[in-house]
Amino acid sequence: MPRTRRDLLLSGAALLSTGALTALAGCSSTCPDSGRPTAEQTLPIDAPATGQFAQRPAGAWPAELGDRANTGTASGTAPSPPLSVRWRTALPIPTEDGVGTTASAPVVGPERAFVADPHRVHGLSLLTGDREWKSDSLPVTQTERYARHRPETIAPRVGPTGRVFVGLTDGLAALDRADGSVRWRVGGQRDVAPPTVTSDTIVAQGDGSVRGYALDGTRCWERDLSRRTSRRQPAATADVVVLQTETGLQALDPATGDRLWALERQVESGPAIRDGTCVFGTADGLEAVDVGTGRERYAYSRREYMAFQSLVVTPDSVYVVEQPPEAGAAAFALSRHPDGVDPRWCSMIGDGVLTAGTADQVLGLLDLGEGPGSSHSLVGFTADRGEVPWAITGGARSDTWLNPPAVLDGALVVTTRGGTVLGISGGG
Amino acid sequence: MDERAQLAGAVGAALGGVGLFLSALPPGWYGATPGDSYVFEPSPFSPPWIDRVLLPALAVLGTLGLLVGLGALLHRDWPAGKLLRWSGGATLLGGASLTVGLYGPELVTPETTVALTTALAGLAIALWGLLLSLLGVPLLAFAYLRAGKRRFGWGLVAVVPAGLLFAWAFPDPVGELLGALAWVVLGGLLAWELWVGLPLQPATDAP
């Protein structure tokens, strides 16, 4: 139907009013960037596999967030173009109406990669991608809320001796890394998050409680927590474990469970610890406290109501996603110095997240492209200028969405929600 | 003193035209391409630094140069009548307001996004400046046309619209270059008039 001049004027007025109201509400990001990034190389997840890794990629990724301190940092270098798929394995995960969307993010131990679904854990050869074992049926914990860039099932956790720990809806289990057999299993907790492991203590945070176990599964201590606590791995050093709770943060002695300090905050990102500083995102920015005492070291805010989420903390940078109340998010690279942080670059990422980093890159999950043609992608940003040398693209269907990767030296292990596991190498 | 002011105005206008020309060059010509991210402190002389620091400075200085030239012209021809004084004043004020409105918000809040109130204030000032310029420039041109300075009068009113028209009509980069050249022509016209042209005769209504 042809539009009249009056219709056009009314539409224009409505558009202007909406724009003005949105702007007046101060809802947009503080990042001056506009538009999604464009990758120099795009690697689809169904690209032909070029064959197994010539040798095991160096490095390890024992937890979904990289290490026990939740820094999301790998010690080696991230892969650089040209990326290639070395192997691809489809795991038989549970399906609903023929579609499975519950595979976890991968973790990597000495020889294998491990992936969970709501009913078990799978062990795959890191070299070839062959599935070497599946565990007996286990009720693996599901994440607490639906999020487009977060897997629905929590990841397993590789301990210091290579043993695989997995949080369950009714407790915690330890699996033999060689064959996936259950070495011990304890109950009495609900919806246990991936545990963090210090040198001789496993700290398991469940819904309403936190427990410390010896490596053989003996319970050492227990503390009550508020309900609806986080289902993310607590951050830990050898001396302190920091939990995200309903009311903020709590720091405990991992050996005894004694409370060291507590902070009441609206915490938007799980805590990460580096160089004696515990960093976390809040509803208004970033805060850093002394991990031993909880005293503030610095705070950084872009603007009121700009929440900081999905932290990655490398030796020289803090990467964070600024999430405005009602608009697209932006990834920020902040340079660390003794008194705080300074912005280095930022990039609009829509509803994306940052998942991991190295000295040279930070990795994020976001949609590349606009509209129906957009694809759920894992993207590498260069650390210095935020350029995007590569992207691994999934698809529009939820079973092809990518999970946070395991980052090794020059290689990645990536899973899709549908249970496809890929070994990816860089540099040819 | 008048001669010195005229010389300063002519040099300011000529350099201002060149500055605005340089600031209007297509970013691709000096290697600035839209990046994947916004870099907060680009290294000096890198393409994003040229794009975000050097060229806006050149644009501001260029506009100031043109305004100095226009001011010198107005000073020279002040006795020529009310129309010239009012239209010249409006043009000067309009140009200054437009510059403040466009560049002021960025200058007072560097390295962050401009606060909404600052941005709205800048927009209001810029719109006010545009309105004054749209009224002032044609009337100023008419004043010079009426005084017999046909080439300068037509140039004053036609050069910038012609540049915009060429920029729209021709494919890039030719269109962008022609659009940018309009500022050189305008600066040159002002400088020529100040340096070579004769002052207007005082009007009978002059005080």
XYZ file of C-alpha atoms in Angstrom:
635
model
C 0.000 0.000 0.000
C 1.474 3.369 -0.972
C 2.427 5.501 1.993
C 1.119 9.014 2.251
C 3.206 11.993 3.258
C 1.345 12.028 6.568
C 2.343 8.391 7.197
C 5.948 9.194 6.479
C 5.907 12.205 8.783
C 4.300 10.166 11.561
C 6.843 7.348 11.133
C 9.657 9.861 11.199
C 8.305 11.493 14.337
C 7.896 8.097 16.039
C 11.440 7.109 15.070
C 12.854 10.387 16.339
C 10.923 10.089 19.612
C 12.130 6.524 20.186
C 15.690 7.489 19.382
C 15.541 10.509 21.637
C 14.036 8.544 24.527
C 16.665 5.811 24.174
C 19.410 8.409 24.074
C 17.972 10.312 27.031
C 17.886 7.133 29.079
C 21.672 6.919 28.656
C 21.389 3.321 27.589
C 24.077 3.121 24.955
C 27.641 1.941 25.354
C 30.434 4.413 26.037
C 32.487 2.854 23.245
C 32.820 5.252 20.288
C 33.188 2.299 17.897
C 30.338 1.494 15.561
C 29.482 -1.687 13.737
C 30.549 -5.276 14.217
C 34.103 -6.294 13.344
C 35.006 -8.028 10.098
C 37.441 -10.923 10.216
C 40.336 -11.219 7.796
C 39.979 -15.014 7.728
C 36.738 -16.851 8.347
C 36.841 -20.568 9.077
C 33.466 -22.355 9.084
C 33.136 -25.196 11.559
C 32.283 -27.571 8.715
C 35.487 -26.815 6.775
C 37.287 -29.999 5.651
C 39.539 -31.481 8.325
C 43.226 -31.520 7.374
C 44.334 -34.331 9.686
C 45.426 -34.801 13.261
C 47.890 -32.536 15.070
C 51.492 -33.464 14.221
C 52.255 -33.314 17.929
C 50.352 -32.436 21.027
C 49.902 -28.660 21.162
C 51.737 -27.265 24.191
C 49.797 -25.848 27.121
C 46.777 -26.899 29.113
C 43.314 -25.546 29.738
C 42.157 -27.349 32.882
C 39.065 -25.201 33.527
C 36.440 -23.429 31.443
C 37.945 -20.123 32.538
C 41.492 -21.270 31.906
C 42.934 -21.831 35.348
C 42.065 -21.929 39.026
C 42.252 -18.127 39.243
C 39.611 -17.647 36.505
C 41.878 -15.328 34.527
C 40.879 -16.888 31.207
C 44.506 -16.662 30.158
C 46.648 -19.133 28.248
C 50.413 -19.010 28.582
C 51.235 -19.572 24.908
C 50.176 -17.627 21.857
C 46.743 -17.762 20.294
C 46.539 -19.243 16.794
C 47.170 -16.878 13.923
C 45.921 -17.211 10.340
C 45.608 -19.284 8.353
C 43.544 -21.397 10.749
C 42.566 -24.913 9.801
C 40.354 -27.633 11.236
C 42.628 -30.557 12.149
C 39.951 -32.951 13.360
C 36.236 -32.989 14.022
C 34.290 -35.378 16.255
C 30.535 -35.508 16.786
C 29.604 -36.564 20.321
C 26.329 -38.424 20.891
C 24.790 -35.936 23.308
C 21.153 -36.055 24.460
C 18.677 -34.544 22.027
C 15.265 -32.987 22.253
C 13.123 -33.154 19.103
C 16.208 -34.457 17.321
C 18.440 -31.533 18.262
C 21.036 -31.502 21.025
C 22.177 -28.194 22.468
C 23.718 -29.164 25.777
C 27.407 -29.865 25.171
C 29.723 -28.037 27.559
C 32.806 -25.991 26.830
C 35.932 -28.152 26.504
C 38.765 -28.444 28.998
C 42.153 -29.945 28.215
C 44.412 -32.078 30.391
C 47.750 -33.732 29.677
C 46.575 -35.997 26.835
C 42.890 -35.480 26.404
C 40.126 -32.986 25.931
C 37.014 -33.420 28.080
C 33.461 -32.365 27.310
C 30.347 -32.856 29.419
C 26.680 -33.148 28.582
C 23.856 -33.372 31.137
C 24.317 -37.164 31.437
C 28.053 -37.849 31.224
C 31.586 -36.754 30.495
C 33.437 -37.633 27.285
C 37.213 -38.028 26.951
C 38.803 -37.400 23.532
C 42.350 -37.756 22.284
C 43.840 -34.307 21.905
C 45.978 -35.465 18.990
C 43.325 -37.139 16.856
C 39.972 -36.152 18.327
C 38.962 -39.795 18.689
C 36.556 -40.363 21.558
C 38.432 -42.647 23.934
C 35.855 -43.019 26.652
C 32.553 -41.900 28.022
C 31.777 -41.922 31.719
C 28.928 -43.765 33.351
C 25.706 -41.819 33.621
C 26.146 -38.761 35.858
C 23.729 -35.884 36.554
C 26.024 -33.044 35.467
C 25.006 -29.579 36.698
C 23.257 -27.280 34.243
C 23.954 -23.551 34.128
C 21.554 -21.405 36.088
C 20.072 -19.357 33.303
C 19.822 -19.337 29.545
C 22.409 -17.196 27.820
C 23.215 -17.219 24.146
C 26.962 -17.285 24.633
C 27.141 -19.612 27.637
C 26.838 -23.396 27.409
C 23.866 -25.022 29.100
C 26.045 -27.587 30.881
C 28.997 -26.777 33.131
C 32.428 -27.937 32.009
C 34.450 -30.605 33.805
C 37.597 -29.567 35.676
C 41.022 -31.168 35.320
C 42.908 -31.421 38.601
C 46.660 -31.138 39.151
C 47.204 -34.871 38.738
C 45.083 -35.059 35.610
C 42.047 -36.414 37.423
C 38.754 -35.084 36.068
C 36.291 -33.506 38.498
C 32.731 -32.795 37.575
C 30.028 -30.894 39.458
C 26.759 -32.777 39.741
C 23.209 -31.820 40.572
C 23.644 -33.880 43.771
C 27.354 -33.529 44.564
C 30.778 -33.993 43.058
C 32.522 -36.809 41.184
C 36.148 -37.561 40.356
C 36.851 -39.532 37.181
C 39.919 -41.450 36.125
C 41.478 -39.560 33.252
C 42.461 -42.749 31.415
C 39.084 -44.464 31.175
C 36.483 -42.124 32.714
C 35.620 -44.523 35.527
C 34.244 -42.886 38.671
C 37.031 -42.985 41.297
C 34.930 -41.387 43.979
C 31.628 -39.565 44.260
C 30.214 -37.518 47.124
C 26.698 -36.205 47.638
C 24.922 -33.785 49.914
C 25.210 -30.659 47.777
C 22.916 -29.300 45.084
C 23.973 -28.048 41.648
C 27.700 -27.994 42.237
C 29.701 -25.638 40.032
C 33.001 -26.687 38.459
C 35.254 -27.031 41.501
C 38.471 -25.114 41.910
C 41.548 -27.039 42.936
C 44.400 -25.709 45.028
C 47.497 -27.802 45.716
C 45.742 -30.188 48.079
C 42.129 -29.039 48.379
C 39.152 -29.205 46.071
C 36.665 -26.417 46.736
C 33.170 -27.207 45.496
C 30.521 -24.476 45.546
C 26.967 -25.738 45.442
C 23.585 -24.107 45.746
C 23.529 -23.110 49.415
C 26.896 -24.427 50.567
C 30.587 -24.693 49.832
C 32.784 -27.621 50.765
C 36.483 -28.361 50.865
C 37.606 -31.878 49.964
C 40.950 -33.587 50.042
C 42.102 -34.932 46.682
C 40.871 -38.400 47.687
C 37.334 -37.108 48.245
C 37.485 -36.820 52.033
C 35.415 -33.903 53.199
C 37.525 -31.371 55.152
C 35.094 -28.547 55.841
C 31.731 -27.065 54.894
C 30.167 -23.596 55.056
C 26.620 -22.520 54.392
C 26.015 -19.956 51.685
C 22.970 -18.077 50.549
C 20.784 -19.793 47.989
C 21.120 -19.096 44.269
C 24.866 -18.874 44.346
C 26.947 -18.846 41.192
C 27.498 -21.967 39.120
C 30.894 -20.757 38.026
C 34.198 -22.026 39.307
C 35.387 -20.098 42.379
C 38.657 -18.218 41.838
C 41.588 -19.412 43.906
C 45.241 -19.036 44.724
C 47.196 -21.361 46.998
C 46.004 -19.381 50.033
C 42.619 -17.903 49.179
C 39.491 -18.993 47.408
C 37.019 -16.283 46.361
C 33.378 -17.191 45.852
C 30.659 -15.252 44.096
C 27.512 -15.379 46.210
C 24.075 -13.838 46.047
C 25.213 -10.825 48.060
C 28.688 -10.290 46.657
C 32.037 -11.967 47.249
C 33.398 -14.128 50.043
C 37.012 -15.112 50.504
C 37.815 -18.313 52.383
C 40.927 -20.111 53.517
C 40.923 -23.205 51.278
C 42.581 -25.314 53.957
C 40.088 -24.603 56.741
C 37.088 -22.892 55.154
C 37.517 -19.914 57.498
C 36.160 -16.690 56.165
C 38.913 -14.166 55.404
C 36.814 -11.280 54.100
C 33.525 -10.497 52.421
C 32.246 -7.718 50.179
C 28.637 -6.788 49.530
C 28.383 -5.869 45.868
C 26.231 -6.525 42.853
C 28.831 -8.685 41.158
C 28.307 -8.981 37.408
C 31.286 -11.140 36.548
C 32.902 -13.941 38.455
C 36.064 -12.865 40.282
C 39.483 -13.359 38.710
C 42.778 -13.243 40.593
C 46.132 -12.114 39.275
C 49.230 -10.779 41.022
C 47.548 -10.689 44.421
C 44.613 -8.677 43.131
C 41.061 -9.925 42.878
C 39.287 -8.229 39.971
C 35.548 -8.377 39.384
C 32.901 -6.574 37.390
C 30.059 -4.747 39.072
C 26.868 -3.032 37.951
C 28.843 0.210 37.506
C 32.288 -0.863 36.376
C 35.325 -2.727 37.560
C 36.737 -3.166 41.045
C 40.034 -4.592 42.204
C 40.762 -5.565 45.799
C 43.707 -7.061 47.627
C 43.032 -10.786 47.550
C 44.414 -11.264 51.041
C 42.481 -8.507 52.802
C 39.645 -7.456 50.514
C 40.791 -3.810 50.647
C 40.174 -1.797 47.517
C 43.137 -1.309 45.203
C 41.358 0.546 42.412
C 38.012 0.992 40.754
C 37.223 1.900 37.189
C 33.925 3.022 35.746
C 32.953 4.244 32.312
C 29.564 5.561 33.386
C 26.847 4.794 35.914
C 24.773 1.673 35.166
C 27.370 0.330 32.712
C 27.858 -3.197 34.027
C 31.195 -4.935 33.419
C 30.926 -8.619 32.569
C 32.995 -11.582 31.307
C 36.470 -10.733 32.549
C 39.725 -11.897 31.061
C 42.837 -10.822 32.971
C 46.226 -11.212 31.292
C 49.547 -10.038 32.774
C 49.265 -6.614 31.131
C 45.567 -6.180 30.396
C 42.067 -6.527 31.698
C 39.521 -7.362 29.014
C 35.918 -6.831 29.906
C 32.505 -6.442 28.307
C 30.635 -3.239 29.077
C 26.935 -4.066 29.096
C 24.576 -1.069 28.918
C 21.068 -1.579 30.300
C 19.208 -1.688 26.994
C 21.722 -1.669 24.160
C 24.494 -3.674 22.540
C 27.621 -4.451 24.523
C 31.199 -3.425 23.814
C 34.438 -5.268 24.519
C 37.066 -3.109 26.204
C 40.802 -3.708 26.408
C 42.157 -1.967 29.496
C 45.888 -1.635 30.064
C 46.909 -2.588 33.598
C 49.252 -0.452 35.667
C 49.904 -0.398 39.431
C 47.229 2.207 40.180
C 44.482 0.982 37.921
C 43.613 0.562 34.271
C 43.411 2.766 31.174
C 41.323 2.058 28.089
C 43.294 0.889 25.057
C 40.598 -0.053 22.562
C 36.970 -1.031 22.415
C 34.774 -2.818 19.928
C 31.029 -3.225 19.609
C 30.113 -6.905 20.017
C 26.320 -6.848 20.312
C 25.327 -9.416 22.928
C 28.727 -11.123 22.794
C 31.154 -12.140 25.528
C 34.915 -12.446 25.994
C 36.141 -15.885 26.927
C 39.923 -16.150 26.873
C 43.135 -14.293 26.211
C 46.832 -14.618 25.591
C 49.598 -12.030 25.463
C 48.755 -11.329 21.817
C 45.003 -11.886 21.447
C 41.707 -11.919 23.281
C 38.945 -14.244 22.134
C 35.240 -13.570 22.156
C 31.951 -15.128 21.142
C 29.707 -12.856 19.118
C 27.524 -12.681 16.063
C 29.356 -11.653 12.910
C 27.245 -9.913 10.309
C 23.794 -8.473 10.729
C 20.298 -9.881 10.470
C 19.402 -13.362 9.212
C 22.829 -13.781 7.578
C 24.705 -13.386 10.854
C 26.609 -16.329 12.284
C 27.509 -17.218 15.835
C 31.295 -16.954 15.852
C 34.443 -17.267 17.889
C 36.573 -14.240 17.104
C 40.188 -13.335 17.852
C 40.997 -9.672 18.581
C 44.614 -8.522 18.521
C 45.698 -7.301 21.940
C 47.241 -4.045 20.747
C 44.588 -2.572 18.431
C 41.548 -4.842 18.553
C 41.830 -5.908 14.924
C 40.208 -9.225 14.029
C 42.574 -11.522 12.130
C 40.309 -14.571 12.224
C 36.908 -15.922 13.114
C 35.521 -19.409 13.422
C 31.902 -19.351 12.386
C 29.113 -21.625 13.519
C 25.668 -21.178 12.113
C 22.309 -19.696 12.918
C 20.889 -22.916 14.442
C 21.412 -23.229 18.162
C 23.171 -26.603 17.872
C 25.899 -24.949 15.777
C 26.532 -22.161 18.282
C 30.041 -22.190 19.645
C 31.059 -22.561 23.269
C 34.019 -20.874 24.971
C 37.168 -22.553 23.606
C 40.124 -24.227 25.268
C 43.196 -22.220 24.267
C 46.531 -23.995 23.776
C 49.783 -22.794 22.283
C 48.872 -21.990 18.667
C 45.797 -24.213 18.771
C 42.214 -24.355 20.005
C 39.743 -27.005 21.029
C 36.223 -25.801 20.313
C 32.826 -27.348 20.925
C 29.424 -26.526 19.565
C 26.299 -26.785 21.659
C 25.299 -29.692 19.454
C 28.321 -31.719 20.578
C 30.716 -31.283 17.667
C 34.291 -31.014 18.957
C 36.970 -29.456 16.751
C 40.742 -29.339 17.003
C 41.959 -26.189 15.296
C 45.485 -25.083 14.573
C 46.897 -21.814 13.361
C 49.706 -20.877 11.019
C 48.922 -23.463 8.329
C 47.569 48.988 10.546
C 44.746 48.373 8.018
C 47.176 47.018 5.511
C 48.609 44.655 8.090
C 45.146 43.466 9.028
C 44.349 42.905 5.370
C 47.580 40.977 4.868
C 46.913 38.845 7.950
C 43.376 38.240 6.759
C 44.536 37.268 3.268
C 47.147 34.850 4.591
C 44.666 33.442 7.127
C 42.021 32.919 4.464
C 44.433 31.257 2.041
C 45.886 28.966 4.681
C 42.422 28.318 6.056
C 41.229 27.194 2.649
C 44.183 24.839 2.345
C 43.620 23.539 5.886
C 39.979 22.813 5.197
C 40.915 21.197 1.894
C 43.346 18.866 3.646
C 40.854 18.085 6.397
C 38.248 17.121 3.799
C 40.485 14.657 1.956
C 39.088 11.090 1.795
C 40.440 9.057 4.770
C 41.491 6.230 2.476
C 44.070 8.521 0.846
C 46.216 8.615 3.961
C 45.592 4.993 4.871
C 42.796 5.397 7.427
C 40.346 2.572 6.975
C 37.453 1.771 9.293
C 39.045 -0.575 11.849
C 37.442 -3.404 13.791
C 37.827 -1.444 17.035
C 38.184 2.073 18.340
C 41.767 2.720 19.525
C 41.844 5.265 22.357
C 45.358 6.620 21.934
C 46.584 6.032 18.387
C 50.321 6.474 17.917
C 51.330 9.858 16.466
C 51.229 10.098 12.659
C 49.445 6.769 12.303
C 46.394 6.884 9.990
C 43.857 6.892 12.875
C 45.850 9.675 14.582
C 45.780 11.722 11.370
C 42.060 11.026 11.070
C 41.089 11.805 14.667
C 43.674 14.337 15.872
C 45.464 16.102 13.021
C 42.658 16.631 10.543
C 40.047 17.898 13.031
C 42.700 20.344 14.257
C 43.336 21.402 10.667
C 39.593 21.795 10.135
C 39.264 24.036 13.178
C 42.332 26.080 12.245
C 41.156 26.256 8.649
C 37.752 27.561 9.682
C 39.410 30.079 11.965
C 41.614 31.159 9.056
C 38.580 31.754 6.853
C 36.861 33.613 9.685
C 39.960 35.805 10.164
C 39.883 36.583 6.440
C 36.195 37.339 6.574
C 36.721 39.501 9.652
C 39.464 41.453 7.913
C 37.191 41.952 4.912
C 34.373 43.121 7.125
C 36.739 45.502 8.901
C 37.882 46.907 5.578
C 34.393 47.391 4.161
C 32.643 48.296 7.408
C 31.642 51.769 6.192
C 29.967 50.284 3.088
C 26.514 49.954 4.593
C 24.167 48.266 7.052
C 23.469 45.257 4.827
C 27.141 44.366 4.693
C 27.628 44.909 8.412
C 24.644 42.831 9.454
C 25.161 40.043 6.933
C 28.915 39.968 7.589
C 28.333 39.850 11.319
C 25.798 37.067 10.935
C 28.181 35.103 8.715
C 31.057 35.496 11.160
C 28.949 34.543 14.143
C 27.382 31.677 12.209
C 30.743 30.272 11.138
C 32.122 30.537 14.676
C 29.005 28.910 16.156
C 29.097 26.116 13.602
C 32.746 25.413 14.463
C 32.091 25.469 18.206
C 28.997 23.305 17.854
C 30.704 20.706 15.671
C 34.066 20.441 17.402
C 33.444 21.806 20.901
C 31.823 18.686 22.405
C 34.743 16.517 21.234
C 37.273 18.975 22.649
C 35.712 19.240 26.104
C 35.302 15.473 26.530
C 38.306 13.841 24.893
C 38.703 10.042 24.789
C 35.190 9.260 25.911
C 31.874 9.402 24.262
C 30.384 12.846 24.516
C 27.831 13.244 27.289
C 24.294 13.581 26.053
C 23.789 17.131 27.354
C 27.072 18.273 25.821
C 26.169 16.636 22.519
C 22.728 18.259 22.490
C 24.213 21.642 23.366
C 26.737 21.234 20.545
C 23.952 20.290 18.146
C 21.901 23.326 19.139
C 24.856 25.673 18.718
C 25.738 24.115 15.366
C 22.157 24.443 14.111
C 22.076 28.054 15.239
C 25.361 28.654 13.406
C 24.046 26.962 10.279
C 20.937 29.119 10.322
C 22.972 32.301 10.707
C 25.325 31.227 7.930
C 22.470 30.346 5.586
C 21.037 33.800 6.125
C 24.310 35.711 6.334
C 26.288 34.368 3.376
C 23.706 35.039 0.634
C 23.029 38.508 2.005
C 26.743 39.261 2.219
C 27.181 38.011 -1.322
C 24.258 40.212 -2.378
C 25.909 43.192 -0.715
C 29.057 42.671 -2.769
C 27.065 42.015 -5.930
C 25.171 45.262 -5.382
C 28.475 47.059 -4.950
C 29.651 45.814 -8.320
C 31.997 43.020 -7.132
C 30.259 40.402 -9.241
C 32.984 37.749 -9.340
C 33.557 37.861 -5.587
C 29.862 38.022 -4.775
C 28.950 35.023 -6.903
C 31.984 33.147 -5.662
C 31.025 33.762 -2.052
C 27.547 32.339 -2.458
C 28.238 29.612 -5.002
C 31.578 27.956 -4.223
C 30.602 25.808 -1.239
C 27.225 24.671 -2.691
C 29.011 23.904 -5.959
C 31.545 21.803 -4.053
C 28.767 19.893 -2.338
C 27.025 19.401 -5.675
C 30.182 18.099 -7.335
C 30.888 15.796 -4.390
C 27.399 14.372 -4.764
C 27.369 14.193 -8.566
C 30.790 12.705 -9.281
C 31.927 9.250 -8.198
C 34.545 9.029 -5.474
C 37.372 9.871 -5.238
C 36.838 12.617 -7.904
C 33.721 13.874 -6.135
C 35.435 13.965 -2.757
C 38.389 15.854 -4.239
C 36.156 18.408 -5.966
C 34.204 18.894 -2.754
C 37.422 19.480 -0.833
C 38.746 21.882 -3.522
C 35.809 24.215 -2.921
C 37.452 25.327 0.344
C 40.689 26.206 -1.432
C 38.730 28.253 -3.956
C 36.806 30.050 -1.194
C 40.004 30.792 0.751
C 41.657 31.984 -2.467
C 38.727 34.281 -3.302
C 38.839 35.873 0.131
C 42.625 36.283 0.004
C 42.502 37.740 -3.487
C 39.824 40.230 -2.538
C 41.760 41.316 0.544
C 45.086 41.545 -1.211
C 44.125 42.904 -4.625
C 40.538 44.153 -4.373
C 39.604 47.722 -3.585
C 37.574 48.613 -0.489
C 33.900 49.329 -1.032
C 32.835 52.946 -1.141
C 31.200 54.162 2.059
C 27.408 54.127 1.811
C 25.374 57.209 2.467
C 23.770 55.477 5.473
C 27.162 54.891 7.076
C 27.612 56.495 10.479
